[in-house]
Coordinates of C-alpha atoms in Angstrom, one line a residue:
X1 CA 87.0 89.5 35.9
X2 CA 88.0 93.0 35.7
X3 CA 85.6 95.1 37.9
X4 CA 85.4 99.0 38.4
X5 CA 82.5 99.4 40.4
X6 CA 83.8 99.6 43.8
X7 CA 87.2 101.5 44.8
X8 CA 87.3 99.1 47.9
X9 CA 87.7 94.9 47.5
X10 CA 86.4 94.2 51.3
X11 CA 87.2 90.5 50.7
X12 CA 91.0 91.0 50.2
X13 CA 91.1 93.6 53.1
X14 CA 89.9 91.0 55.3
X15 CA 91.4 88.2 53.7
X16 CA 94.8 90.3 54.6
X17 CA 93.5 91.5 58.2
X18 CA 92.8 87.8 59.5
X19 CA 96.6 86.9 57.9
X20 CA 98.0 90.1 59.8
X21 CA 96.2 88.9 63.3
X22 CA 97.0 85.5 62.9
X23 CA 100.4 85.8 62.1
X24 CA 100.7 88.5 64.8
X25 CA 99.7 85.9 67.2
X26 CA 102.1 83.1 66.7
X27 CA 104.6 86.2 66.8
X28 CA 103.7 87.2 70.3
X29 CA 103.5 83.7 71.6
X30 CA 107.0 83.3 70.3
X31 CA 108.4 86.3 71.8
X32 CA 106.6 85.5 74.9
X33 CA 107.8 81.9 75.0
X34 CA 111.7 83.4 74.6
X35 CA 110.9 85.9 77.1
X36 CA 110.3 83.6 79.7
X37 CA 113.2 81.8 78.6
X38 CA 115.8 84.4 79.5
X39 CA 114.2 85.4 82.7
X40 CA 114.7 83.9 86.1
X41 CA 113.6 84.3 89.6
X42 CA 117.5 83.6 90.8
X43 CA 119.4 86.3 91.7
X44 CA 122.5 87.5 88.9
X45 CA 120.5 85.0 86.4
X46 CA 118.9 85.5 83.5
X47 CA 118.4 89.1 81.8
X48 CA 118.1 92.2 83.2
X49 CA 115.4 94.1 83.4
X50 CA 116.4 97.0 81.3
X51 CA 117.0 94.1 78.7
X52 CA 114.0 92.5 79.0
X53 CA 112.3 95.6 78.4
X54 CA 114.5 97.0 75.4
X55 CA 114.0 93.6 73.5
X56 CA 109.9 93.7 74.5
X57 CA 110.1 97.3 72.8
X58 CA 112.0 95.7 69.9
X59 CA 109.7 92.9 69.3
X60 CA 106.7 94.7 69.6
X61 CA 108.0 96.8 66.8
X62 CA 109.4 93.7 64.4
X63 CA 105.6 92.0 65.2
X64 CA 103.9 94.8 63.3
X65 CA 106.1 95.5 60.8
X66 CA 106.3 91.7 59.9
X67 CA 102.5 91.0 60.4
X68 CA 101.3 94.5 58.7
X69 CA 103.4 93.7 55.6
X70 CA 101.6 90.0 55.1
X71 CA 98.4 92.4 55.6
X72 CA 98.8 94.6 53.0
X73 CA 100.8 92.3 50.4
X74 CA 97.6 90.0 50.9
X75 CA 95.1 92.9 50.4
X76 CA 97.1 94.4 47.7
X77 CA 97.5 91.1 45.3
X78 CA 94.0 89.7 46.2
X79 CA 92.0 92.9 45.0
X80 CA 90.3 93.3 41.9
X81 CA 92.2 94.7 38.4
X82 CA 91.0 98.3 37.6
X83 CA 91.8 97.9 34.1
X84 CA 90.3 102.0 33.7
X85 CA 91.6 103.7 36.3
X86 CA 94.8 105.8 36.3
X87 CA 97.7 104.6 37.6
X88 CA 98.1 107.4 40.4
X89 CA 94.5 106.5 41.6
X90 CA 95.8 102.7 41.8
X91 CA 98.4 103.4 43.5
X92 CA 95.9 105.4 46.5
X93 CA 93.6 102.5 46.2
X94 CA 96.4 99.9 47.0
X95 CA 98.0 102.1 49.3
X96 CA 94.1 102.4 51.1
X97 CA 93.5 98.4 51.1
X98 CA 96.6 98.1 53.3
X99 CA 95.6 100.7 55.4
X100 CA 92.6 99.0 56.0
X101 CA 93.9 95.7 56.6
X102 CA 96.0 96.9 59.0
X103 CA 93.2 99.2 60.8
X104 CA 90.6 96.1 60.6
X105 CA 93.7 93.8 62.3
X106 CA 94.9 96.3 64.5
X107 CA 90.9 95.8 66.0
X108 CA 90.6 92.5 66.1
X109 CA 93.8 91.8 67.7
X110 CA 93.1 94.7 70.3
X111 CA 89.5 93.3 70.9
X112 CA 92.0 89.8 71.8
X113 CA 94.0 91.0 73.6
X114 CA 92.2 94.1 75.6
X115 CA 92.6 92.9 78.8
X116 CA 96.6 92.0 78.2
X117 CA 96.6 95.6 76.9
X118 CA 94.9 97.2 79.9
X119 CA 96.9 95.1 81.8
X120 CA 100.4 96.2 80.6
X121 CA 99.2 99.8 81.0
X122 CA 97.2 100.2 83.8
X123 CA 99.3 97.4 86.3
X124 CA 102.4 99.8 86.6
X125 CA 100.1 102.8 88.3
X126 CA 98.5 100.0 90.5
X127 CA 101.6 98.5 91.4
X128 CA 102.9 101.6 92.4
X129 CA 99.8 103.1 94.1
X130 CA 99.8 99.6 96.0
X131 CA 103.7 99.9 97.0
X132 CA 102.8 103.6 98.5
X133 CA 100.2 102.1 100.4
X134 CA 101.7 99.2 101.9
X135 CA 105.4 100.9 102.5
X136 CA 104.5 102.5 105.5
X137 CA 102.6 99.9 107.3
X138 CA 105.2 97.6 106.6
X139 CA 108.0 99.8 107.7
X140 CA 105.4 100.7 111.1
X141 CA 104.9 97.0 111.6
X142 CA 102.5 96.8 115.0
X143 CA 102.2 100.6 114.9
X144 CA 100.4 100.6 111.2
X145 CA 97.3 99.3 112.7
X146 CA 96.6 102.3 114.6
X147 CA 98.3 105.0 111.9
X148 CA 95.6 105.4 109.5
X149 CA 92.7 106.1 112.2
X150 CA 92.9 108.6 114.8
X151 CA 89.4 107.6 116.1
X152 CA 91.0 104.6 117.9
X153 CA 90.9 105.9 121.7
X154 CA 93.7 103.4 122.7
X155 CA 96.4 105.2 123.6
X156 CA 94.2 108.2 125.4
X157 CA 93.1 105.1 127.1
X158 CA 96.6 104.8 128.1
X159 CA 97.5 108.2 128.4
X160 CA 94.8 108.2 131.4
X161 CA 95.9 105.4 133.6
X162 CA 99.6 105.8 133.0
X163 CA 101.3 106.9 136.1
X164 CA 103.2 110.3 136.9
X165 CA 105.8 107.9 138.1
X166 CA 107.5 104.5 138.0
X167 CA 106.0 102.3 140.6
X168 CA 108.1 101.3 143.5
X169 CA 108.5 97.7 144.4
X170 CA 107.8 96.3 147.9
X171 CA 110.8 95.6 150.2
X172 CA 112.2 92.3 148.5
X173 CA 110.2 92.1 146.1
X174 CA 111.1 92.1 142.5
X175 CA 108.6 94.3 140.0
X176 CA 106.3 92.5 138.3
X177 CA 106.6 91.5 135.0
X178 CA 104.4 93.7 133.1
X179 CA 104.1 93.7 129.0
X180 CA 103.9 97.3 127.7
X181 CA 104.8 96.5 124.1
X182 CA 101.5 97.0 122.6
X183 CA 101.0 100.5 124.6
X184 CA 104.7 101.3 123.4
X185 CA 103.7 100.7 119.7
X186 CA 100.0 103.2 120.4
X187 CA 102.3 105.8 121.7
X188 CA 105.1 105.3 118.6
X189 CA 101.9 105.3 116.3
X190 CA 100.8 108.4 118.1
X191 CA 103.9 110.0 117.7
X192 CA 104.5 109.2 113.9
X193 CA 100.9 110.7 113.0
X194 CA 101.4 113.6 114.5
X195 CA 105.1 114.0 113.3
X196 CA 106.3 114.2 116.8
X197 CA 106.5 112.6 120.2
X198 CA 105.6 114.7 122.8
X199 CA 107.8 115.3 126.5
X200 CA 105.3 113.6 128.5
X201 CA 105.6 110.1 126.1
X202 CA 108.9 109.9 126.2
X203 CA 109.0 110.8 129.8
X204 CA 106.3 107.7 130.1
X205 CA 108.5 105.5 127.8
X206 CA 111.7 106.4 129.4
X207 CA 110.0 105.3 132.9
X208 CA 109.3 101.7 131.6
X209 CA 112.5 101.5 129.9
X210 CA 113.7 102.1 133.0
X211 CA 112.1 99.8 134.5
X212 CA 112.7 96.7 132.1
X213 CA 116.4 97.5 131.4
X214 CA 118.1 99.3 134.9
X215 CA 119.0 101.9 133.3
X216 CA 118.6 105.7 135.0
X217 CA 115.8 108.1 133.8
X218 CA 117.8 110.1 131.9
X219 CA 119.9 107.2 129.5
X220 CA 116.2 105.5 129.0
X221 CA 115.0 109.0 127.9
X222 CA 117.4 109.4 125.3
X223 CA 117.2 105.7 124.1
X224 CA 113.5 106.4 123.4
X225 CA 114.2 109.4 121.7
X226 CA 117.2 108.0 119.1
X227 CA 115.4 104.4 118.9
X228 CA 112.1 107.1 117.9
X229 CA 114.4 108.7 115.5
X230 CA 115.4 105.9 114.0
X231 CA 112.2 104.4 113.7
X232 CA 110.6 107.7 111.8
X233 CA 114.0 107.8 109.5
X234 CA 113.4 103.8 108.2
X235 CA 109.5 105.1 107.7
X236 CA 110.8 108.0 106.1
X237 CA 113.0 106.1 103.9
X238 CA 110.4 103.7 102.8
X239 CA 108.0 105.8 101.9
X240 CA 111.2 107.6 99.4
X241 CA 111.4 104.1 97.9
X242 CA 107.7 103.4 97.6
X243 CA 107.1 106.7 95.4
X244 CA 110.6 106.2 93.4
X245 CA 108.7 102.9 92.9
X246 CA 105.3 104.4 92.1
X247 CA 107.4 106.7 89.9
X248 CA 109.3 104.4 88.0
X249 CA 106.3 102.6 87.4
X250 CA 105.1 105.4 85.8
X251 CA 107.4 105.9 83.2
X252 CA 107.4 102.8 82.5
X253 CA 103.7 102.4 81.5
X254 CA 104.0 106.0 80.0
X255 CA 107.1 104.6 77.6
X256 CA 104.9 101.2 76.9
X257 CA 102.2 103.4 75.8
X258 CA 104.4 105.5 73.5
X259 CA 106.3 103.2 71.7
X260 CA 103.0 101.1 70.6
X261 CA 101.8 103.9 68.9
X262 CA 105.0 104.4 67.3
X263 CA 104.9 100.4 66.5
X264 CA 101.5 101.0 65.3
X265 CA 102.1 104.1 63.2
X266 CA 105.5 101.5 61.4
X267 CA 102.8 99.1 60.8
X268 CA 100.3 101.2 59.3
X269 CA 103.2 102.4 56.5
X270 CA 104.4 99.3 55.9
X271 CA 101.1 97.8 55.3
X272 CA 100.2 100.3 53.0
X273 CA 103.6 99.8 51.2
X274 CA 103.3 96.2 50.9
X275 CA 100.0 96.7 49.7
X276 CA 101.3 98.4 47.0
X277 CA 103.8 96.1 45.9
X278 CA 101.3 93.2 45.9
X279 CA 99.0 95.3 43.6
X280 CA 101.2 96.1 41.0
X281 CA 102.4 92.1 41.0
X282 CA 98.6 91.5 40.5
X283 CA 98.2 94.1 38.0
X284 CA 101.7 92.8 35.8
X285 CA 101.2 91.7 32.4
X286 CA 103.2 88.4 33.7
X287 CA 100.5 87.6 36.3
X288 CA 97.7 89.1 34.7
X289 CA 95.1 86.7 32.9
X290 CA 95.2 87.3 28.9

């Protein structure tokens, strides 16, 4: 039955919404089943990142075009005849119930699949904000436990009781055996938190080198000072690798979030094009009741 009381057929914009979210769905699980077809832990197999991402962008983009078009062909041909409206205002009307469809699908899927979306846009910041913050205490190794709080009173501890000098050992008597790596990694900790390491620690340091290795005063000194340099230069470098890391991640999610608007924008058209096709189909004098 013809009716022109209402511009707006709910029924078929629903009736196309649930089509477009269900149909999306089997789409993503397929694309996410061949996704982790192609990838692979091993090293040199499966695709590359740059791949995987490319064809996720592609995908994205052939889900809502294909989905939104069953949308809007489904609200289009299920909505009622306006046998007395113009043709230019059923062409808006058509063109508005696959808008619809596609807005009303666009929300349901989103209220699905809110926590996959928050996911995919808000993991790449954490990821990277969790890289920065674990770089350098993995690069410090024992010294990260003392970098992030100068209230620890360790190594003043230290710096109280150390001696002037190395001790001498008794006539015939070899030195004892003493363990000074956990006071070495205080004073390493010390020095990378200030940016520095003062003469007196690597005076102190080069005095137990000396004393573990046999060297003289002078060659321990300056293997503290280059093993020191080298120690701040592999901090230095992962902290550079951490924030190309956080940075990366950045774009990343920053790209993700662009291109699903521009998938959603291509799925809002073609829903409101297919919507128009399926109307006039329901409105041809071939398919229309006599």
């Amino acid at each position: 039955m013809p009716s022109d009381g209402s511009a707006v057929s709910w029924a078929a914009v629903f009736a196309g919404a649930v089509g477009a979210a269900a149909f999306s769905l089997i789409l993503i699980l397929l694309g996410t089943g061949i996704g982790l077809a192609v990838v692979s832990p091993w090293s040199g197999d499966g695709a590359s990142a740059k791949a995987i991402g490319a064809s996720t962008i592609i995908w994205i983009t052939v889900v809502q075009i294909l989905a939104s078009v069953l949308g809007g062909y489904l609200a289009g041909r299920l909505r009622s005849r306006w046998l007395t409206v113009h043709t230019n205002e059923v062409y808006f009307r058509d063109t508005a119930h696959g808008f619809l469809a596609w807005a009303v699908a666009t929300i349901l899927m989103a209220s699905l699949l809110s926590s996959a979306i928050a996911s995919t846009l808000g993991m790449g910041m954490k990821a990277g904000g969790a890289v920065v913050a674990a770089a350098v205490p993995a690069a410090a190794g024992a010294a990260a436990a003392a970098m992030p709080d100068d209230k620890s009173p360790d190594y003043y501890i230290d710096m109280l009781l150390r001696s002037d000098a190395a001790p001498a050992p008794a006539a015939g008597n070899p030195p004892p055996a003493t363990d000074n790596t956990a006071e070495v990694g205080r004073i390493f900790a010390h020095a990378i938190a200030t940016g520095e390491m003062s003469s007196a620690d690597t005076r102190h340091l080069g005095q137990i080198v000396a004393a573990k290795t046999g060297l003289a005063p002078a060659e321990a000194e300056k293997r503290v000072t280059e093993t020191f340099t080298r120690f701040k230069t592999s901090i230095d470098e992962a902290e550079v690798k951490a924030k190309k890391a956080a940075d990366d991640a950045r774009k990343a999610s920053a790209g993700t979030a662009l291109w699903l608007v521009v998938s959603l924008l291509i799925g809002a058209f073609a829903a409101s094009m297919a919507a128009t096709f399926g109307g006039r189909l329901r409105d041809s004098s071939v398919l229309a009741n006599p």
